[in-house]
Coordinates of C-alpha atoms in Angstrom, one line a residue:
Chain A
X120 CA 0.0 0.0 0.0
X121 CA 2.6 2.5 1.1
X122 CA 4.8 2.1 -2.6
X123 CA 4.4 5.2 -3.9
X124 CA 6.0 6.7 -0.7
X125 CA 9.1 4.5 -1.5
X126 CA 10.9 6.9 -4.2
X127 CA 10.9 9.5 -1.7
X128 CA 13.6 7.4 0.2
X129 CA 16.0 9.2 -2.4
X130 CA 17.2 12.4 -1.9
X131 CA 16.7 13.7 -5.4
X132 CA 13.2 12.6 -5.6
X133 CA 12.2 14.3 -1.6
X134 CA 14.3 17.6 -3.3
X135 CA 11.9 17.3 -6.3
X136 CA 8.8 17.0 -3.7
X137 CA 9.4 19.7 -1.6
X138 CA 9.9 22.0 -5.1
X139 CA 6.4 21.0 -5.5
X140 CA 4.5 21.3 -3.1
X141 CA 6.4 24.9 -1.5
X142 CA 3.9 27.2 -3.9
X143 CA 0.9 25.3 -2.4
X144 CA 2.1 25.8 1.1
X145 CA 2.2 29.3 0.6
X146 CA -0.3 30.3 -1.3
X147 CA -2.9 28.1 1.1
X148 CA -0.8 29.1 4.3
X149 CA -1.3 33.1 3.1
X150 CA -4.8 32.6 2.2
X151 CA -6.0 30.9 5.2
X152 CA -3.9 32.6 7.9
X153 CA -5.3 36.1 6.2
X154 CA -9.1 35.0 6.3
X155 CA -8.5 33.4 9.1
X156 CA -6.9 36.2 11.4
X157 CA -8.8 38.8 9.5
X158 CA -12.3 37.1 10.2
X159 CA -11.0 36.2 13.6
X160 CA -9.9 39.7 14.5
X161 CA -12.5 42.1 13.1
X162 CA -15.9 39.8 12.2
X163 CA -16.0 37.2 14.6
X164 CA -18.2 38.1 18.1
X165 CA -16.3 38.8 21.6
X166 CA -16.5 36.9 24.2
X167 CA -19.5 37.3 26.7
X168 CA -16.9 37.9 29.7
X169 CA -13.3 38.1 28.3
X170 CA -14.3 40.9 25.3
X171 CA -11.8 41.5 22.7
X172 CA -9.0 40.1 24.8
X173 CA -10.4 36.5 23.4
X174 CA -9.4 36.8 20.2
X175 CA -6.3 35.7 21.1
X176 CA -7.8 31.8 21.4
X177 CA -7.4 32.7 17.2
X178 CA -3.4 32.3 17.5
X179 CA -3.0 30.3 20.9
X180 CA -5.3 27.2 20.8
X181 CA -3.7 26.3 16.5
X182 CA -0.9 26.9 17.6
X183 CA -0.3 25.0 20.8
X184 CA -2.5 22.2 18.7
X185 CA 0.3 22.4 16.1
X186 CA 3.3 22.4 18.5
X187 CA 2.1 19.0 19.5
X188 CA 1.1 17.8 16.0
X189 CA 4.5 18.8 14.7
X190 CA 6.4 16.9 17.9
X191 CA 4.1 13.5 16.4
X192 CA 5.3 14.3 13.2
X193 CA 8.9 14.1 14.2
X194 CA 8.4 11.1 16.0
X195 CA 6.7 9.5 13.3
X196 CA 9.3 10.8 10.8
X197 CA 11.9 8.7 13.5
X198 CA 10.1 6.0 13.1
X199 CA 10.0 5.9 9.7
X200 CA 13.9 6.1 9.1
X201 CA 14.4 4.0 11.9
X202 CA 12.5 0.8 10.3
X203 CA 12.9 1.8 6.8
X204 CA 16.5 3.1 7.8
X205 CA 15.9 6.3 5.0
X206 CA 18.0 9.1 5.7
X207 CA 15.3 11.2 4.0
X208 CA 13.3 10.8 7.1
X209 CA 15.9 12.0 9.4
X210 CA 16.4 14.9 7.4
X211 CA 12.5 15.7 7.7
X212 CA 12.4 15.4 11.4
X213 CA 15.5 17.8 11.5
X214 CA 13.8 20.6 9.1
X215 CA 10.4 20.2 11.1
X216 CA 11.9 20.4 14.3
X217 CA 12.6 24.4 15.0
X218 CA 8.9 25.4 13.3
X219 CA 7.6 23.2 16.2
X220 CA 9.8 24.9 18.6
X221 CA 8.1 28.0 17.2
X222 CA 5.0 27.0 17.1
X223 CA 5.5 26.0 21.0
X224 CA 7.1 29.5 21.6
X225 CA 3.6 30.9 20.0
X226 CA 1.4 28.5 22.4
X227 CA 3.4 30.2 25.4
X228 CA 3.9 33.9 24.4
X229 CA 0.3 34.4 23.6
X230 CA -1.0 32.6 26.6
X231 CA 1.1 34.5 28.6
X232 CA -0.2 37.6 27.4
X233 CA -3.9 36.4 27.1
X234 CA -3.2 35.6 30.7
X235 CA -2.5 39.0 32.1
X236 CA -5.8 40.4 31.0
X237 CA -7.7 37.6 32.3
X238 CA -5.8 36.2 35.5
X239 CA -3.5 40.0 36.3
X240 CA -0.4 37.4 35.9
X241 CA 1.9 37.4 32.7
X242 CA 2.8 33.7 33.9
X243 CA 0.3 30.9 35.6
X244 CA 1.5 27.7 36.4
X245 CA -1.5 26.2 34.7
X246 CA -1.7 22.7 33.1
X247 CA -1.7 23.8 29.7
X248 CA 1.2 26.4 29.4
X249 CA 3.6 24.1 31.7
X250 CA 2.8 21.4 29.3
X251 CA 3.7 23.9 26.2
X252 CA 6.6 24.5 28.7
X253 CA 7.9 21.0 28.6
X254 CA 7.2 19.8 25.1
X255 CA 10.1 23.6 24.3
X256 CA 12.2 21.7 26.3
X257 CA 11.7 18.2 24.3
X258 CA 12.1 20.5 21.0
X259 CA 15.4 22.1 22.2
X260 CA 16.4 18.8 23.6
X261 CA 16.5 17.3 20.2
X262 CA 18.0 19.9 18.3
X263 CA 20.7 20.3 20.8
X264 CA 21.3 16.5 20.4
X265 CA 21.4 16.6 16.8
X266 CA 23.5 19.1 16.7
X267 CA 26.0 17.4 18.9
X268 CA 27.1 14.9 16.1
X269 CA 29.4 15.6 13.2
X270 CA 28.3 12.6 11.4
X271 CA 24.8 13.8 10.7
X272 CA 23.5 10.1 9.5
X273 CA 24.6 9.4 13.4
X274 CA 22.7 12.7 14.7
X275 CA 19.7 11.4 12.7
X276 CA 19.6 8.4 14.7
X277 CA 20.7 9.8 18.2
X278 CA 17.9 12.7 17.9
X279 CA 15.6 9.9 16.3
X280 CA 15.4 8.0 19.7
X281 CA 15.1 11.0 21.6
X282 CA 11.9 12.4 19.9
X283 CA 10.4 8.8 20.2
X284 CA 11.5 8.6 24.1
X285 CA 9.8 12.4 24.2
X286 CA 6.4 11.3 22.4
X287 CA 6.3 8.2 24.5
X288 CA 6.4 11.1 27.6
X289 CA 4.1 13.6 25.8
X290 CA 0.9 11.7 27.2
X291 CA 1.9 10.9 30.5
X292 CA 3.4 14.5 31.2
X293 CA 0.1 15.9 30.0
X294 CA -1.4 13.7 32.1
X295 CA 0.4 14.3 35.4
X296 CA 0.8 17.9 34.7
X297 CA -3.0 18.2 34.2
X298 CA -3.2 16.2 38.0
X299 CA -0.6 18.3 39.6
X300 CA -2.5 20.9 38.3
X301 CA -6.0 20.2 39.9
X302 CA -3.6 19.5 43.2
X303 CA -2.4 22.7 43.4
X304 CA -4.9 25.4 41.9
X305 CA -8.2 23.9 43.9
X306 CA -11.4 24.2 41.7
X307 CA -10.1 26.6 39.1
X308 CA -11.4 26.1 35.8
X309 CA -8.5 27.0 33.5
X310 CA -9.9 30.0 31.4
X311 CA -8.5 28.0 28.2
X312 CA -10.6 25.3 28.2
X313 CA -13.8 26.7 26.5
X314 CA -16.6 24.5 27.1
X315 CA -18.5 25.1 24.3
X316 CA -17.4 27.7 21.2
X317 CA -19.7 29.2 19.0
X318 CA -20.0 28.5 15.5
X319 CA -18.6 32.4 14.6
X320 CA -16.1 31.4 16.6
X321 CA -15.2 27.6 15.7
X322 CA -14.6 28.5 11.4
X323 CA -11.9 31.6 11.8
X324 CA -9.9 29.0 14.3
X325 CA -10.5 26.3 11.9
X326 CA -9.3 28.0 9.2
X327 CA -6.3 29.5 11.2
X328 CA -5.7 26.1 12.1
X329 CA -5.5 25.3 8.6
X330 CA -3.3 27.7 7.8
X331 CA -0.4 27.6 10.3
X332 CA -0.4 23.6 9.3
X333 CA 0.4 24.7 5.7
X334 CA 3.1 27.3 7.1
X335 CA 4.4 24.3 8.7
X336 CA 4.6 22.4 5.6
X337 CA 5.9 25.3 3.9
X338 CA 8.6 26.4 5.9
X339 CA 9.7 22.1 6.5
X340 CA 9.7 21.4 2.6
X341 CA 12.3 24.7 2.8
X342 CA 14.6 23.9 5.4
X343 CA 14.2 19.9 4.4
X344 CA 15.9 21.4 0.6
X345 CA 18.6 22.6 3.1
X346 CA 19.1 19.7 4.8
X347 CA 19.6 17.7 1.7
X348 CA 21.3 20.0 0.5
X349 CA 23.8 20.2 2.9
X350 CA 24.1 16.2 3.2
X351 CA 24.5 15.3 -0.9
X352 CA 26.7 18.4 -1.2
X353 CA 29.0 16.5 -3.5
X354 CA 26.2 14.8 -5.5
X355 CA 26.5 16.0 -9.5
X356 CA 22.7 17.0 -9.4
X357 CA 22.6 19.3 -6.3
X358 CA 25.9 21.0 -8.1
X359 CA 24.0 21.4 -11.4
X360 CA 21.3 22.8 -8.9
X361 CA 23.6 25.2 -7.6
X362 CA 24.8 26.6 -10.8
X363 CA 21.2 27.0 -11.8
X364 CA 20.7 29.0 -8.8
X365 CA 23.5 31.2 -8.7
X366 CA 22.8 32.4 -12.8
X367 CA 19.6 32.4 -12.2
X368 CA 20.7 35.1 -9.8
X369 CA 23.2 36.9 -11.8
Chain B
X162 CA 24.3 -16.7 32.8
X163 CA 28.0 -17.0 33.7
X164 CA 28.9 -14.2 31.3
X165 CA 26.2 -11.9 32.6
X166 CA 27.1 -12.8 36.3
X167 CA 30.9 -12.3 35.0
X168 CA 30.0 -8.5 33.8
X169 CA 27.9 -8.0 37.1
X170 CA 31.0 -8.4 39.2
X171 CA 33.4 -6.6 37.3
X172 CA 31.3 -2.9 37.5
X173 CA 30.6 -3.8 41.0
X174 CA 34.7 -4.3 41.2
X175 CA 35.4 -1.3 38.9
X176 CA 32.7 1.1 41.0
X177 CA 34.6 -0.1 44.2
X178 CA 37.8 0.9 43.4
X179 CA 37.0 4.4 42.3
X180 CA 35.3 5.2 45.7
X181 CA 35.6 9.1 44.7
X182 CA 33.1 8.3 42.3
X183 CA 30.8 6.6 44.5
X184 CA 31.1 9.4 47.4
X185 CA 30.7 12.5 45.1
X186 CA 27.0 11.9 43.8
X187 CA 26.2 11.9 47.7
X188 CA 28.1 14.7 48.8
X189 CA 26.8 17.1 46.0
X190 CA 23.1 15.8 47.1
X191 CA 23.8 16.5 50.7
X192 CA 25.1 20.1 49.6
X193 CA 22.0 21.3 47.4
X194 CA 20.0 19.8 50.4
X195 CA 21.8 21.8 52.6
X196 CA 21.4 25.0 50.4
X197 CA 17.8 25.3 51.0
X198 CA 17.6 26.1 54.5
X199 CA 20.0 28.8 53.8
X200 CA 18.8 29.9 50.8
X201 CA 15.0 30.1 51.2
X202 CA 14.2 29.8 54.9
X203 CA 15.1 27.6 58.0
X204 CA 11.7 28.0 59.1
X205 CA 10.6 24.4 59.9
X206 CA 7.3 25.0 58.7
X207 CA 8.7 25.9 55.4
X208 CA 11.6 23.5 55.0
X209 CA 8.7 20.3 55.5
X210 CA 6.6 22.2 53.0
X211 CA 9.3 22.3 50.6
X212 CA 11.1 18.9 51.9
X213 CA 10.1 16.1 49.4
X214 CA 10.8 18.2 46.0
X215 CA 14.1 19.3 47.0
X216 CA 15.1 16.1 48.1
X217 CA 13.7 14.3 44.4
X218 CA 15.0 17.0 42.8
X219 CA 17.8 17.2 44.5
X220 CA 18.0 13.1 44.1
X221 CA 17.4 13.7 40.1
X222 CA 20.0 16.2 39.6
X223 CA 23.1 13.9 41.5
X224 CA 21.9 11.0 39.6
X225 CA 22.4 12.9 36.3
X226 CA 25.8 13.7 37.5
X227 CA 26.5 10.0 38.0
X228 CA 25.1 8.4 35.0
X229 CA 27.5 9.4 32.6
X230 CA 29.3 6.9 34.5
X231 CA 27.5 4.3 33.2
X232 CA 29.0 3.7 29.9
X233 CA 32.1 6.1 29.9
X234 CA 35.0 3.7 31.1
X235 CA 34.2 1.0 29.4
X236 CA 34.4 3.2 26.3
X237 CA 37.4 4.4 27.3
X238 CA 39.0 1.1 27.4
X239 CA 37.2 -0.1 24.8
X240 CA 35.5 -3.0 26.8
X241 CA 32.4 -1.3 25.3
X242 CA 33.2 -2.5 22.0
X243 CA 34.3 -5.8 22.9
X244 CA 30.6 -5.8 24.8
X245 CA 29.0 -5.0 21.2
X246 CA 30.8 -7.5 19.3
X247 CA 31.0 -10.1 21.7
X248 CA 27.6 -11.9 20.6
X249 CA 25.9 -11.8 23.3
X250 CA 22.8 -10.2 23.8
X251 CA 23.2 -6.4 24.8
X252 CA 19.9 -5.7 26.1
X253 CA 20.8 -8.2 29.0
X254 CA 24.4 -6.8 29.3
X255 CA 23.0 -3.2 29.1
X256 CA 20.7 -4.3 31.8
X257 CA 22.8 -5.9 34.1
X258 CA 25.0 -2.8 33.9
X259 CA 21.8 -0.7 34.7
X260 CA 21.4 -2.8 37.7
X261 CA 24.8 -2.6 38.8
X262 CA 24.4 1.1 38.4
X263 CA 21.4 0.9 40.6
X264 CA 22.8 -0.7 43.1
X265 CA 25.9 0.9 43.8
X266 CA 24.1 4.8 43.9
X267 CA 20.5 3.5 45.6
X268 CA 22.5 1.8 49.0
X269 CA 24.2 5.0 49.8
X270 CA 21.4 6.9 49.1
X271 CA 19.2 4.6 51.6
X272 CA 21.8 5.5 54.0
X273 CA 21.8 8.8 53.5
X274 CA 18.5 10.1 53.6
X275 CA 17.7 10.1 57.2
X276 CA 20.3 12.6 57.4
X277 CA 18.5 14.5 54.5
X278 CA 15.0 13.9 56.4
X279 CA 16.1 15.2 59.2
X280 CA 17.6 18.2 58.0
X281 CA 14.4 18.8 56.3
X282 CA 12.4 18.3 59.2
X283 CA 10.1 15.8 57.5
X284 CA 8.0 13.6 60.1
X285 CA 8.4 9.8 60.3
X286 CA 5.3 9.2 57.8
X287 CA 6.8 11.2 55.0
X288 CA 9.9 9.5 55.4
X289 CA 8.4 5.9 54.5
X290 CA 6.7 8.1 52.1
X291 CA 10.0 9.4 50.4
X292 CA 11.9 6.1 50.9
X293 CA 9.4 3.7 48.8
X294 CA 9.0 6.7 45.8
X295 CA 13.0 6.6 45.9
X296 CA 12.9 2.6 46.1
X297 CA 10.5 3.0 43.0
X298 CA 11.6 5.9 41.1
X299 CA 15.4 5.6 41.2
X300 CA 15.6 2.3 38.9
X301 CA 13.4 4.6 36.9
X302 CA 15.9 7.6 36.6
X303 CA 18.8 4.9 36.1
X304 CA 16.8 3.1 33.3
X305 CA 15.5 6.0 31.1
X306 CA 18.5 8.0 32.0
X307 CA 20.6 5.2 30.5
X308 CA 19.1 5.4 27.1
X309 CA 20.3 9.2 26.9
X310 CA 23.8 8.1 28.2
X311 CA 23.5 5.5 25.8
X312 CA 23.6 8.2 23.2
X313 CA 26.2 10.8 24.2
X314 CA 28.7 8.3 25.3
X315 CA 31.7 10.0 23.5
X316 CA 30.6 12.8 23.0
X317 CA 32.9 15.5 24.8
X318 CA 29.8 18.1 25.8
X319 CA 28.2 15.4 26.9
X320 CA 27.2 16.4 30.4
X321 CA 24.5 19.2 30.5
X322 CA 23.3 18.1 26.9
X323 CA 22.5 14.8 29.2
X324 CA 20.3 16.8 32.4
X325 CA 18.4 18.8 28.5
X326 CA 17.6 15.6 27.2
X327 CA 16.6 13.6 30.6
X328 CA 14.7 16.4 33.1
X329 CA 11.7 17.0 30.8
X330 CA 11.0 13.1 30.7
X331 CA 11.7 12.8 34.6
X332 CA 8.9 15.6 35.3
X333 CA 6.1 13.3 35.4
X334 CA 8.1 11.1 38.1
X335 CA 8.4 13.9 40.2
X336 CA 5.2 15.1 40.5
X337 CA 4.1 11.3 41.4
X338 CA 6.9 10.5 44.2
X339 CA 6.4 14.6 45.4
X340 CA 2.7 13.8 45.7
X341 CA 2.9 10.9 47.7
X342 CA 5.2 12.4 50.3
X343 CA 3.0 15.3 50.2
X344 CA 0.1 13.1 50.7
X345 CA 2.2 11.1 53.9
X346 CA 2.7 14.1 54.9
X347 CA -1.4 15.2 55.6
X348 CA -2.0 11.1 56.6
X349 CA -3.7 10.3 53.4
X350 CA -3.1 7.3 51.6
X351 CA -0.4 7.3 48.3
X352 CA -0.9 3.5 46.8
X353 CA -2.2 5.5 43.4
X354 CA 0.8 7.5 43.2
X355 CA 3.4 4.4 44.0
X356 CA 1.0 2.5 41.8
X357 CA 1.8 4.9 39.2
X358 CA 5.0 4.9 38.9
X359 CA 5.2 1.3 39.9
X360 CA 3.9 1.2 36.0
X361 CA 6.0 3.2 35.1
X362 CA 9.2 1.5 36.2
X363 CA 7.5 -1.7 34.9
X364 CA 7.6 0.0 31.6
X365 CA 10.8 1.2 31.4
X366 CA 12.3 -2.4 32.8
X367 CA 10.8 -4.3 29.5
X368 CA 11.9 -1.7 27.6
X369 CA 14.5 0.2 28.2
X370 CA 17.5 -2.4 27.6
X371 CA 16.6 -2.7 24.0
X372 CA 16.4 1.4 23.4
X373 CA 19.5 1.4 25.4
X374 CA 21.5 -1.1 23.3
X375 CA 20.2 0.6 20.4
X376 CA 21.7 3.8 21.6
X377 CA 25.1 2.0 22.0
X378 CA 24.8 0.9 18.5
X379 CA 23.4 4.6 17.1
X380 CA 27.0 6.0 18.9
X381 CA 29.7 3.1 18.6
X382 CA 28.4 3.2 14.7
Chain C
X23 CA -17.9 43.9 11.1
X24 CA -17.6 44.3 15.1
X25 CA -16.4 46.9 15.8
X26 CA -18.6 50.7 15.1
X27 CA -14.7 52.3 13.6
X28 CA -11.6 51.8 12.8
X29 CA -10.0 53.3 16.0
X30 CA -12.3 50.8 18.1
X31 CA -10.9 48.2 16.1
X32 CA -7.6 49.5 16.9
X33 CA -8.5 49.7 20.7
X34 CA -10.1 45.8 20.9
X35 CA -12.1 46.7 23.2
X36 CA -9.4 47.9 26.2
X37 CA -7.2 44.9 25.3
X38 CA -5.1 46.6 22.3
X39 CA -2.0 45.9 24.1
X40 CA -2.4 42.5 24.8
X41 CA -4.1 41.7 21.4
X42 CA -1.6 43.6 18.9
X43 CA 1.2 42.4 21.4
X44 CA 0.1 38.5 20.6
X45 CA -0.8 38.5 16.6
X46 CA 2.4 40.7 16.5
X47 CA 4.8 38.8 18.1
X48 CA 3.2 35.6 16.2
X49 CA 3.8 36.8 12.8
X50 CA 7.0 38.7 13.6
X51 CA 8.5 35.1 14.9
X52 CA 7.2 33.5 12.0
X53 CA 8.3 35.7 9.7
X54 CA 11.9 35.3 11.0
X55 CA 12.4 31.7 10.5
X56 CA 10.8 31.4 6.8
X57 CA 13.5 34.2 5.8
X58 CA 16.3 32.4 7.4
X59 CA 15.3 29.4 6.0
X60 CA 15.9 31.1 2.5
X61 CA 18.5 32.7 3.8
X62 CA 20.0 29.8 4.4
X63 CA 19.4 28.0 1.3
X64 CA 20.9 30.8 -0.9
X65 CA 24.0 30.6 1.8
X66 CA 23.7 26.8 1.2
X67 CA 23.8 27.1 -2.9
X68 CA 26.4 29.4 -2.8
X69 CA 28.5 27.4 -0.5
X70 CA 28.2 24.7 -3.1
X71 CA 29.3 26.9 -5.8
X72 CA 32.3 27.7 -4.2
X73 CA 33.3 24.5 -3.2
X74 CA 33.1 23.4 -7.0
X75 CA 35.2 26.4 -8.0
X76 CA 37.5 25.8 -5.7
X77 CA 38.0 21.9 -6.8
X78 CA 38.3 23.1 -10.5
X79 CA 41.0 25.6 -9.3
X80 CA 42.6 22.5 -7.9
X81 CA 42.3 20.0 -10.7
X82 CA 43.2 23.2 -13.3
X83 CA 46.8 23.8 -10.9
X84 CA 47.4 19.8 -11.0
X85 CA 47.2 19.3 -14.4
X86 CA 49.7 23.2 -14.8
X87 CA 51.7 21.1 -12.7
X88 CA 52.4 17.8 -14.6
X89 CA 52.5 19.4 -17.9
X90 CA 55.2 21.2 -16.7
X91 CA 57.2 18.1 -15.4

């Protein structure tokens, strides 16, 4: 079933890929994101008790979604070179890794400042952001790690097993965290958990859900080029790309 | 079984003669302890408030110091190799070198932490409290912790790269064993919490040695 | 359209700080890493192109070199 992911095991043919699908990415990343944030910020309704301040949850709740999704993706990535041993893989979980990180940094800055407003305090040890908190610190983890290697098919590996020991511990620190949390704060209903959001509400997050995903993609299928780049510098096709690149320039 | 039981007494032999090893874990534990006290507040009150997480965290920070251990001198005299090419099975010898591990950090630290209880001023409760989540949770740092070490054997920065790559995964571990001395400490029960990591440690004993010796094998090459 | 003008838009209600602060920060931070990653790929190219002119500078003195012995 999975054959027609096998060609992609090559370098050449994942460059070729990511040169196809980048003008997707952005166009559908730019499109959503702008309807999305657009609708969000000027035509969707404000909250009954948090007014304007809520249009934040437009920004925060895709992207501490995404910083998760993009930690899976890694991990599956792992798990993909690791049984298939394709280097290609590796390189993906590499170029996705600091757009999570991002995405994570996101999740934290705008809770932080959706929490002032609502709570008086810039930082609230709250399940969600010390969650956010800890999956940084798996992001910055695995970059450190892979950057720790010279041999880069070695730091593949190395930060392979460490995003698949961090996604094994994504649930059961989201669990305990969430626990901790109820130990600690009494009764407080965390201001982020919406209990039910209104339609005018649910599309613009939908669609600005959408669109980080796409600048996800976008921004991996760029930095993945990089990464092959970098690896199969000696290979006769990425020099004939080169040469393209540089009179295409001049 | 003769090999393995071979391998078990040499790192008990090794960790014995390098005694300096052995002590320095416990005396950097007994220092941070000690910093509290002067460093917050010697109030009583305050010092069994904040007892059990600066004595896991304390515990969790020493034990990083000490795992690099693990693998390092049998790298450096390239028994490690030999290990990897011998043919036998290096799950079990990763394992048994775990438990060796274990052994020679958890005793002292058994011996040690009435001290650290009583500086703390922790009642008798939390103290049976503290000593099962350490009896449960300290194969659990040396386990997970040796699937890291696993990975940056040989590598020169290896150190803080190691506490990075091991403190977010020992988070849920310390809110468990910190919750059921907390819990010893106001006379309620704690079986969920040493039930929880109970499972954990579970866990990690099936399958930890394999990630392990596939960390030896991502880093010997 | 929520808001009755464009200066309460501007305002969010109170929260402009906060608001602006957020989608500002968001985009600014995204906008950083999608231009180094293009940074870095023209970087990357060019490294390449050196490299190559380099060997043939190389290969050009080697072959000076024997057709002079």
């Amino acid at each position: 079933m999975w054959k027609w992911l096998h060609p992609y095991a090559k370098t050449e043919r994942a460059y070729q890929l990511c040169i196809t699908l980048q003008p997707w990415f952005w166009a559908g990343a730019l499109l959503c994101l702008t309807v999305g944030t657009v609708w969000g910020l000027a035509f969707a309704p404000q909250d009954y008790q948090q007014g304007d301040s809520f249009r934040i949850i437009y920004i925060h709740v895709p992207s501490a979604i995404l910083s998760m999704g993009t930690y899976v993706a890694m991990a599956i990535a792992a798990l993909v070179g690791m049984v298939w041993q394709w280097r290609t893989a590796y390189m993906s979980m590499i170029a996705m890794a600091p757009i999570g990180a991002v995405m994570t940094f996101i999740a934290l800055f705008t809770g932080a400042a959706w929490g002032k407003p609502m709570w008086g305090a810039w930082w609230v040890w709250d399940a969600r952001l010390t969650s956010e908190l800890i999956l940084l610190f798996l992001y910055m983890g695995v970059i450190a790690l892979y950057g720790a290697f010279e041999d880069k098919q070695q730091a593949g590996k190395a930060a392979g097993v460490m995003a698949l020991v961090g996604v094994v511990n994504i649930p059961i620190i989201h669990y305990s965290v969430e626990w901790w949390n109820t130990l600690h704060q009494g009764a407080t209903i965390s201001k982020f958990d919406n209990p039910s959001i209104a339609p005018e509400m649910l599309w613009p997050l939908l669609i600005n859900l959408l669109g980080f995903a796409l600048f996800i993609g976008a921004v991996t299928t760029v930095r993945l080029r990089n990464e092959i780049v970098l690896r199969e510098l000696h290979r006769p096709w990425v020099q004939a790309l080169a040469k393209q690149h540089v009179e295409g320039k001049r | 079984m003769s090999l393995y039981t071979g391998i078990f007494k040499r790192d008990l032999h090794i960790a014995f003669k390098q005694k300096a090893e052995l002590v320095q874990p416990l005396m950097f534990l007994l220092m941070v302890v000690t910093l509290f006290p002067l460093g917050v507040s010697p109030a009583p009150e305050t010092l069994q408030r904040i007892g059990p997480g600066v004595i896991w965290i304390a515990a969790i920070l020493s034990s990083l110091l000490a795992m690099e251990r693990l693998f390092r001198d049998d790298f450096n005299d390239g028994a490690l190799e030999q290990y990897m090419l011998s043919g036998m099975a290096l799950p079990a010898i990763s394992a048994v070198k775990v438990a060796v591990h274990w052994l020679v950090s958890f005793v002292p630290l058994l011996v040690l932490s009435p001290l650290l209880a009583m500086f703390l001023n922790l009642t008798y409760d939390m103290y049976i409290a503290l000593m099962l989540t350490l009896l449960l949770g300290s194969p659990l740092l040396s386990l997970v912790g040796a699937i890291a070490v696993g990975l940056t054997v040989g590598l020169q920065k290896g150190g803080v790269l190691l506490a990075l790559l091991l403190i977010p995964v020992f988070i849920p571990l310390l809110i468990f064993a910190t919750s059921a001395v907390d819990s010893a400490a106001l006379q309620l029960p704690y079986q969920s919490q040493l039930a929880i990591i109970a499972a954990m440690l579970l866990l990690a004993a099936a399958l930890a040695p394999f990630a392990i010796a596939y960390s030896l094998r991502v880093s010997q090459n | 359209m929520q808001f009755e003008s464009f200066s309460d838009f501007i305002n969010m209600g109170g929260y402009a700080f906060y608001v602006w602060l957020s989608f500002g920060v968001t985009f600014l931070v995204m906008g950083i890493i999608a231009i180094q990653s293009y940074l870095k790929q023209s970087s990357l190219l060019k490294a390449v192109i050196v490299e190559q002119e380099r060997k043939a500078r190389i290969k050009k003195a080697r072959k000076e070199n024997t057709h002079a012995q």
